[in-house]
Amino acid sequence: MNKILMWILISLAILVSFFVAFVVYESFQASHMVIKKPAIYLYPLEDSLIKVQLNINGKIINDIPAYENGWTVFVTKEGLIDNRYDYLFYEAELNQIKLPNDGWVVKSEELNNWLDTNLLKLGLNDKEKNQFKEYWLNELPKSNYYEIKLFEDKFLKENMDLIVSPQPDTTIRLNFYFKPLKEKSNIQEPKIVTPKRNGFTVVEWGGVLDN
């Protein structure tokens, strides 16, 4: 009898250990996610030398051109960077992720039209919208639905702050969270307020894929 009890206790201890390890792993995965392809567009009022720095709560794992201690680039008023790039590119592993409660659940067949409509409402122009779609429609795995959320400005400021000099007049930062879903879920949709572009404008888009 004592042997049976001992084996039951050992089995329970093993199950508890596996459960704790799973919870810790899931927590680590949820808090250490890669922000994929934030693309930073710069639109000065006149051809200018611009310095861009990132304050990442985590680490930069990819960059074009090389980030080093920041980017110092020459940008035309049309937005061409160093006579070569449409945007500055980086990817970063963040130490934490905090999601808003609201968002959208979009059917796979409707995603393309949803992006066409809502990216413009959220402040992108046609070029930025098309480059966003070119990347993300290829990056997202096939799924019945997608949960889409938009990281709040407070989270961006605290975890992936963007510091630009000279200071822009308008900053638009759209960093999304994408999660494939098998079934539709109901969440409250946020109200979209379309920003106005005035003066020197900086635009950023990117996202996290929760697979």
PDB file of N, CA and C in Angstrom, residues 100-147:
ATOM      1  N   PRO A 100      -3.527  45.237 -26.262  1.00  0.00           N
ATOM      2  CA  PRO A 100      -4.789  45.897 -25.902  1.00  0.00           C
ATOM      3  C   PRO A 100      -5.918  44.874 -25.895  1.00  0.00           C
ATOM      4  N   ASN A 101      -7.038  45.223 -25.276  1.00  0.00           N
ATOM      5  CA  ASN A 101      -8.182  44.319 -25.237  1.00  0.00           C
ATOM      6  C   ASN A 101      -8.954  44.309 -26.550  1.00  0.00           C
ATOM      7  N   ASP A 102      -8.956  45.438 -27.236  1.00  0.00           N
ATOM      8  CA  ASP A 102      -9.757  45.524 -28.458  1.00  0.00           C
ATOM      9  C   ASP A 102      -8.933  45.159 -29.689  1.00  0.00           C
ATOM     10  N   GLY A 103      -9.639  44.930 -30.779  1.00  0.00           N
ATOM     11  CA  GLY A 103      -8.981  44.539 -32.023  1.00  0.00           C
ATOM     12  C   GLY A 103     -10.019  44.112 -33.051  1.00  0.00           C
ATOM     13  N   TRP A 104      -9.584  43.358 -34.021  1.00  0.00           N
ATOM     14  CA  TRP A 104     -10.459  42.897 -35.095  1.00  0.00           C
ATOM     15  C   TRP A 104     -10.253  41.407 -35.313  1.00  0.00           C
ATOM     16  N   VAL A 105     -11.302  40.711 -35.742  1.00  0.00           N
ATOM     17  CA  VAL A 105     -11.184  39.335 -36.213  1.00  0.00           C
ATOM     18  C   VAL A 105     -11.638  39.337 -37.666  1.00  0.00           C
ATOM     19  N   VAL A 106     -10.713  38.970 -38.552  1.00  0.00           N
ATOM     20  CA  VAL A 106     -10.945  39.118 -39.993  1.00  0.00           C
ATOM     21  C   VAL A 106     -10.886  37.750 -40.661  1.00  0.00           C
ATOM     22  N   LYS A 107     -11.882  37.464 -41.470  1.00  0.00           N
ATOM     23  CA  LYS A 107     -11.917  36.221 -42.239  1.00  0.00           C
ATOM     24  C   LYS A 107     -10.821  36.242 -43.294  1.00  0.00           C
ATOM     25  N   SER A 108     -10.221  35.089 -43.530  1.00  0.00           N
ATOM     26  CA  SER A 108      -9.087  35.002 -44.455  1.00  0.00           C
ATOM     27  C   SER A 108      -9.406  35.607 -45.821  1.00  0.00           C
ATOM     28  N   GLU A 109     -10.573  35.274 -46.355  1.00  0.00           N
ATOM     29  CA  GLU A 109     -10.942  35.760 -47.691  1.00  0.00           C
ATOM     30  C   GLU A 109     -11.162  37.264 -47.741  1.00  0.00           C
ATOM     31  N   GLU A 110     -11.340  37.873 -46.573  1.00  0.00           N
ATOM     32  CA  GLU A 110     -11.628  39.309 -46.516  1.00  0.00           C
ATOM     33  C   GLU A 110     -10.412  40.128 -46.091  1.00  0.00           C
ATOM     34  N   LEU A 111      -9.287  39.449 -45.825  1.00  0.00           N
ATOM     35  CA  LEU A 111      -8.125  40.150 -45.270  1.00  0.00           C
ATOM     36  C   LEU A 111      -7.570  41.193 -46.231  1.00  0.00           C
ATOM     37  N   ASN A 112      -7.448  40.857 -47.503  1.00  0.00           N
ATOM     38  CA  ASN A 112      -6.881  41.787 -48.474  1.00  0.00           C
ATOM     39  C   ASN A 112      -7.683  43.082 -48.532  1.00  0.00           C
ATOM     40  N   ASN A 113      -9.011  42.960 -48.621  1.00  0.00           N
ATOM     41  CA  ASN A 113      -9.864  44.149 -48.669  1.00  0.00           C
ATOM     42  C   ASN A 113      -9.846  44.899 -47.345  1.00  0.00           C
ATOM     43  N   TRP A 114      -9.759  44.139 -46.244  1.00  0.00           N
ATOM     44  CA  TRP A 114      -9.701  44.785 -44.931  1.00  0.00           C
ATOM     45  C   TRP A 114      -8.453  45.664 -44.828  1.00  0.00           C
ATOM     46  N   LEU A 115      -7.322  45.146 -45.280  1.00  0.00           N
ATOM     47  CA  LEU A 115      -6.086  45.921 -45.250  1.00  0.00           C
ATOM     48  C   LEU A 115      -6.179  47.136 -46.161  1.00  0.00           C
ATOM     49  N   ASP A 116      -6.728  46.956 -47.352  1.00  0.00           N
ATOM     50  CA  ASP A 116      -6.876  48.087 -48.281  1.00  0.00           C
ATOM     51  C   ASP A 116      -7.639  49.237 -47.639  1.00  0.00           C
ATOM     52  N   THR A 117      -8.697  48.900 -46.943  1.00  0.00           N
ATOM     53  CA  THR A 117      -9.551  49.922 -46.336  1.00  0.00           C
ATOM     54  C   THR A 117      -8.946  50.516 -45.069  1.00  0.00           C
ATOM     55  N   ASN A 118      -8.508  49.646 -44.167  1.00  0.00           N
ATOM     56  CA  ASN A 118      -8.146  50.117 -42.828  1.00  0.00           C
ATOM     57  C   ASN A 118      -6.739  50.682 -42.723  1.00  0.00           C
ATOM     58  N   LEU A 119      -5.809  50.211 -43.550  1.00  0.00           N
ATOM     59  CA  LEU A 119      -4.464  50.795 -43.495  1.00  0.00           C
ATOM     60  C   LEU A 119      -4.495  52.266 -43.916  1.00  0.00           C
ATOM     61  N   LEU A 120      -5.332  52.586 -44.893  1.00  0.00           N
ATOM     62  CA  LEU A 120      -5.468  53.995 -45.295  1.00  0.00           C
ATOM     63  C   LEU A 120      -6.147  54.806 -44.193  1.00  0.00           C
ATOM     64  N   LYS A 121      -7.170  54.232 -43.560  1.00  0.00           N
ATOM     65  CA  LYS A 121      -7.847  54.925 -42.464  1.00  0.00           C
ATOM     66  C   LYS A 121      -6.889  55.179 -41.298  1.00  0.00           C
ATOM     67  N   LEU A 122      -5.966  54.237 -41.086  1.00  0.00           N
ATOM     68  CA  LEU A 122      -5.036  54.346 -39.967  1.00  0.00           C
ATOM     69  C   LEU A 122      -3.860  55.278 -40.257  1.00  0.00           C
ATOM     70  N   GLY A 123      -3.751  55.736 -41.517  1.00  0.00           N
ATOM     71  CA  GLY A 123      -2.759  56.775 -41.798  1.00  0.00           C
ATOM     72  C   GLY A 123      -1.711  56.464 -42.846  1.00  0.00           C
ATOM     73  N   LEU A 124      -1.671  55.231 -43.369  1.00  0.00           N
ATOM     74  CA  LEU A 124      -0.689  54.941 -44.414  1.00  0.00           C
ATOM     75  C   LEU A 124      -1.130  55.528 -45.743  1.00  0.00           C
ATOM     76  N   ASN A 125      -0.147  55.826 -46.612  1.00  0.00           N
ATOM     77  CA  ASN A 125      -0.485  56.206 -47.974  1.00  0.00           C
ATOM     78  C   ASN A 125      -0.464  54.944 -48.840  1.00  0.00           C
ATOM     79  N   ASP A 126      -0.767  55.086 -50.122  1.00  0.00           N
ATOM     80  CA  ASP A 126      -0.883  53.916 -50.995  1.00  0.00           C
ATOM     81  C   ASP A 126       0.423  53.128 -51.091  1.00  0.00           C
ATOM     82  N   LYS A 127       1.534  53.821 -51.207  1.00  0.00           N
ATOM     83  CA  LYS A 127       2.830  53.140 -51.314  1.00  0.00           C
ATOM     84  C   LYS A 127       3.126  52.333 -50.053  1.00  0.00           C
ATOM     85  N   GLU A 128       2.947  52.947 -48.893  1.00  0.00           N
ATOM     86  CA  GLU A 128       3.206  52.270 -47.626  1.00  0.00           C
ATOM     87  C   GLU A 128       2.256  51.095 -47.433  1.00  0.00           C
ATOM     88  N   LYS A 129       0.995  51.310 -47.788  1.00  0.00           N
ATOM     89  CA  LYS A 129      -0.005  50.238 -47.672  1.00  0.00           C
ATOM     90  C   LYS A 129       0.385  49.041 -48.535  1.00  0.00           C
ATOM     91  N   ASN A 130       0.774  49.303 -49.776  1.00  0.00           N
ATOM     92  CA  ASN A 130       1.122  48.211 -50.686  1.00  0.00           C
ATOM     93  C   ASN A 130       2.365  47.455 -50.227  1.00  0.00           C
ATOM     94  N   GLN A 131       3.343  48.179 -49.668  1.00  0.00           N
ATOM     95  CA  GLN A 131       4.543  47.509 -49.174  1.00  0.00           C
ATOM     96  C   GLN A 131       4.246  46.710 -47.910  1.00  0.00           C
ATOM     97  N   PHE A 132       3.337  47.213 -47.088  1.00  0.00           N
ATOM     98  CA  PHE A 132       2.874  46.458 -45.918  1.00  0.00           C
ATOM     99  C   PHE A 132       2.233  45.153 -46.372  1.00  0.00           C
ATOM    100  N   LYS A 133       1.322  45.235 -47.330  1.00  0.00           N
ATOM    101  CA  LYS A 133       0.613  44.051 -47.811  1.00  0.00           C
ATOM    102  C   LYS A 133       1.570  43.066 -48.484  1.00  0.00           C
ATOM    103  N   GLU A 134       2.511  43.580 -49.234  1.00  0.00           N
ATOM    104  CA  GLU A 134       3.463  42.710 -49.919  1.00  0.00           C
ATOM    105  C   GLU A 134       4.199  41.823 -48.922  1.00  0.00           C
ATOM    106  N   TYR A 135       4.545  42.390 -47.785  1.00  0.00           N
ATOM    107  CA  TYR A 135       5.257  41.609 -46.769  1.00  0.00           C
ATOM    108  C   TYR A 135       4.311  40.703 -45.988  1.00  0.00           C
ATOM    109  N   TRP A 136       3.258  41.277 -45.410  1.00  0.00           N
ATOM    110  CA  TRP A 136       2.461  40.532 -44.448  1.00  0.00           C
ATOM    111  C   TRP A 136       1.545  39.496 -45.080  1.00  0.00           C
ATOM    112  N   LEU A 137       1.056  39.716 -46.275  1.00  0.00           N
ATOM    113  CA  LEU A 137       0.214  38.701 -46.908  1.00  0.00           C
ATOM    114  C   LEU A 137       1.016  37.459 -47.258  1.00  0.00           C
ATOM    115  N   ASN A 138       2.317  37.610 -47.415  1.00  0.00           N
ATOM    116  CA  ASN A 138       3.191  36.460 -47.635  1.00  0.00           C
ATOM    117  C   ASN A 138       3.683  35.851 -46.324  1.00  0.00           C
ATOM    118  N   GLU A 139       3.751  36.659 -45.277  1.00  0.00           N
ATOM    119  CA  GLU A 139       4.293  36.208 -43.991  1.00  0.00           C
ATOM    120  C   GLU A 139       3.260  35.431 -43.174  1.00  0.00           C
ATOM    121  N   LEU A 140       2.000  35.819 -43.279  1.00  0.00           N
ATOM    122  CA  LEU A 140       0.971  35.178 -42.464  1.00  0.00           C
ATOM    123  C   LEU A 140       0.693  33.759 -42.948  1.00  0.00           C
ATOM    124  N   PRO A 141       0.625  32.792 -42.040  1.00  0.00           N
ATOM    125  CA  PRO A 141       0.275  31.425 -42.447  1.00  0.00           C
ATOM    126  C   PRO A 141      -1.203  31.350 -42.826  1.00  0.00           C
ATOM    127  N   LYS A 142      -1.564  30.323 -43.592  1.00  0.00           N
ATOM    128  CA  LYS A 142      -2.962  30.144 -43.959  1.00  0.00           C
ATOM    129  C   LYS A 142      -3.792  29.851 -42.720  1.00  0.00           C
ATOM    130  N   SER A 143      -4.956  30.477 -42.654  1.00  0.00           N
ATOM    131  CA  SER A 143      -5.821  30.302 -41.498  1.00  0.00           C
ATOM    132  C   SER A 143      -7.239  30.700 -41.879  1.00  0.00           C
ATOM    133  N   ASN A 144      -8.203  30.255 -41.090  1.00  0.00           N
ATOM    134  CA  ASN A 144      -9.597  30.627 -41.367  1.00  0.00           C
ATOM    135  C   ASN A 144      -9.855  32.089 -41.017  1.00  0.00           C
ATOM    136  N   TYR A 145      -9.275  32.510 -39.899  1.00  0.00           N
ATOM    137  CA  TYR A 145      -9.452  33.884 -39.422  1.00  0.00           C
ATOM    138  C   TYR A 145      -8.125  34.403 -38.878  1.00  0.00           C
ATOM    139  N   TYR A 146      -8.068  35.723 -38.712  1.00  0.00           N
ATOM    140  CA  TYR A 146      -6.904  36.337 -38.079  1.00  0.00           C
ATOM    141  C   TYR A 146      -7.388  37.332 -37.026  1.00  0.00           C
ATOM    142  N   GLU A 147      -6.846  37.197 -35.838  1.00  0.00           N
ATOM    143  CA  GLU A 147      -7.050  38.228 -34.818  1.00  0.00           C
ATOM    144  C   GLU A 147      -5.987  39.293 -35.040  1.00  0.00           C
TER     145      GLU A 147
END
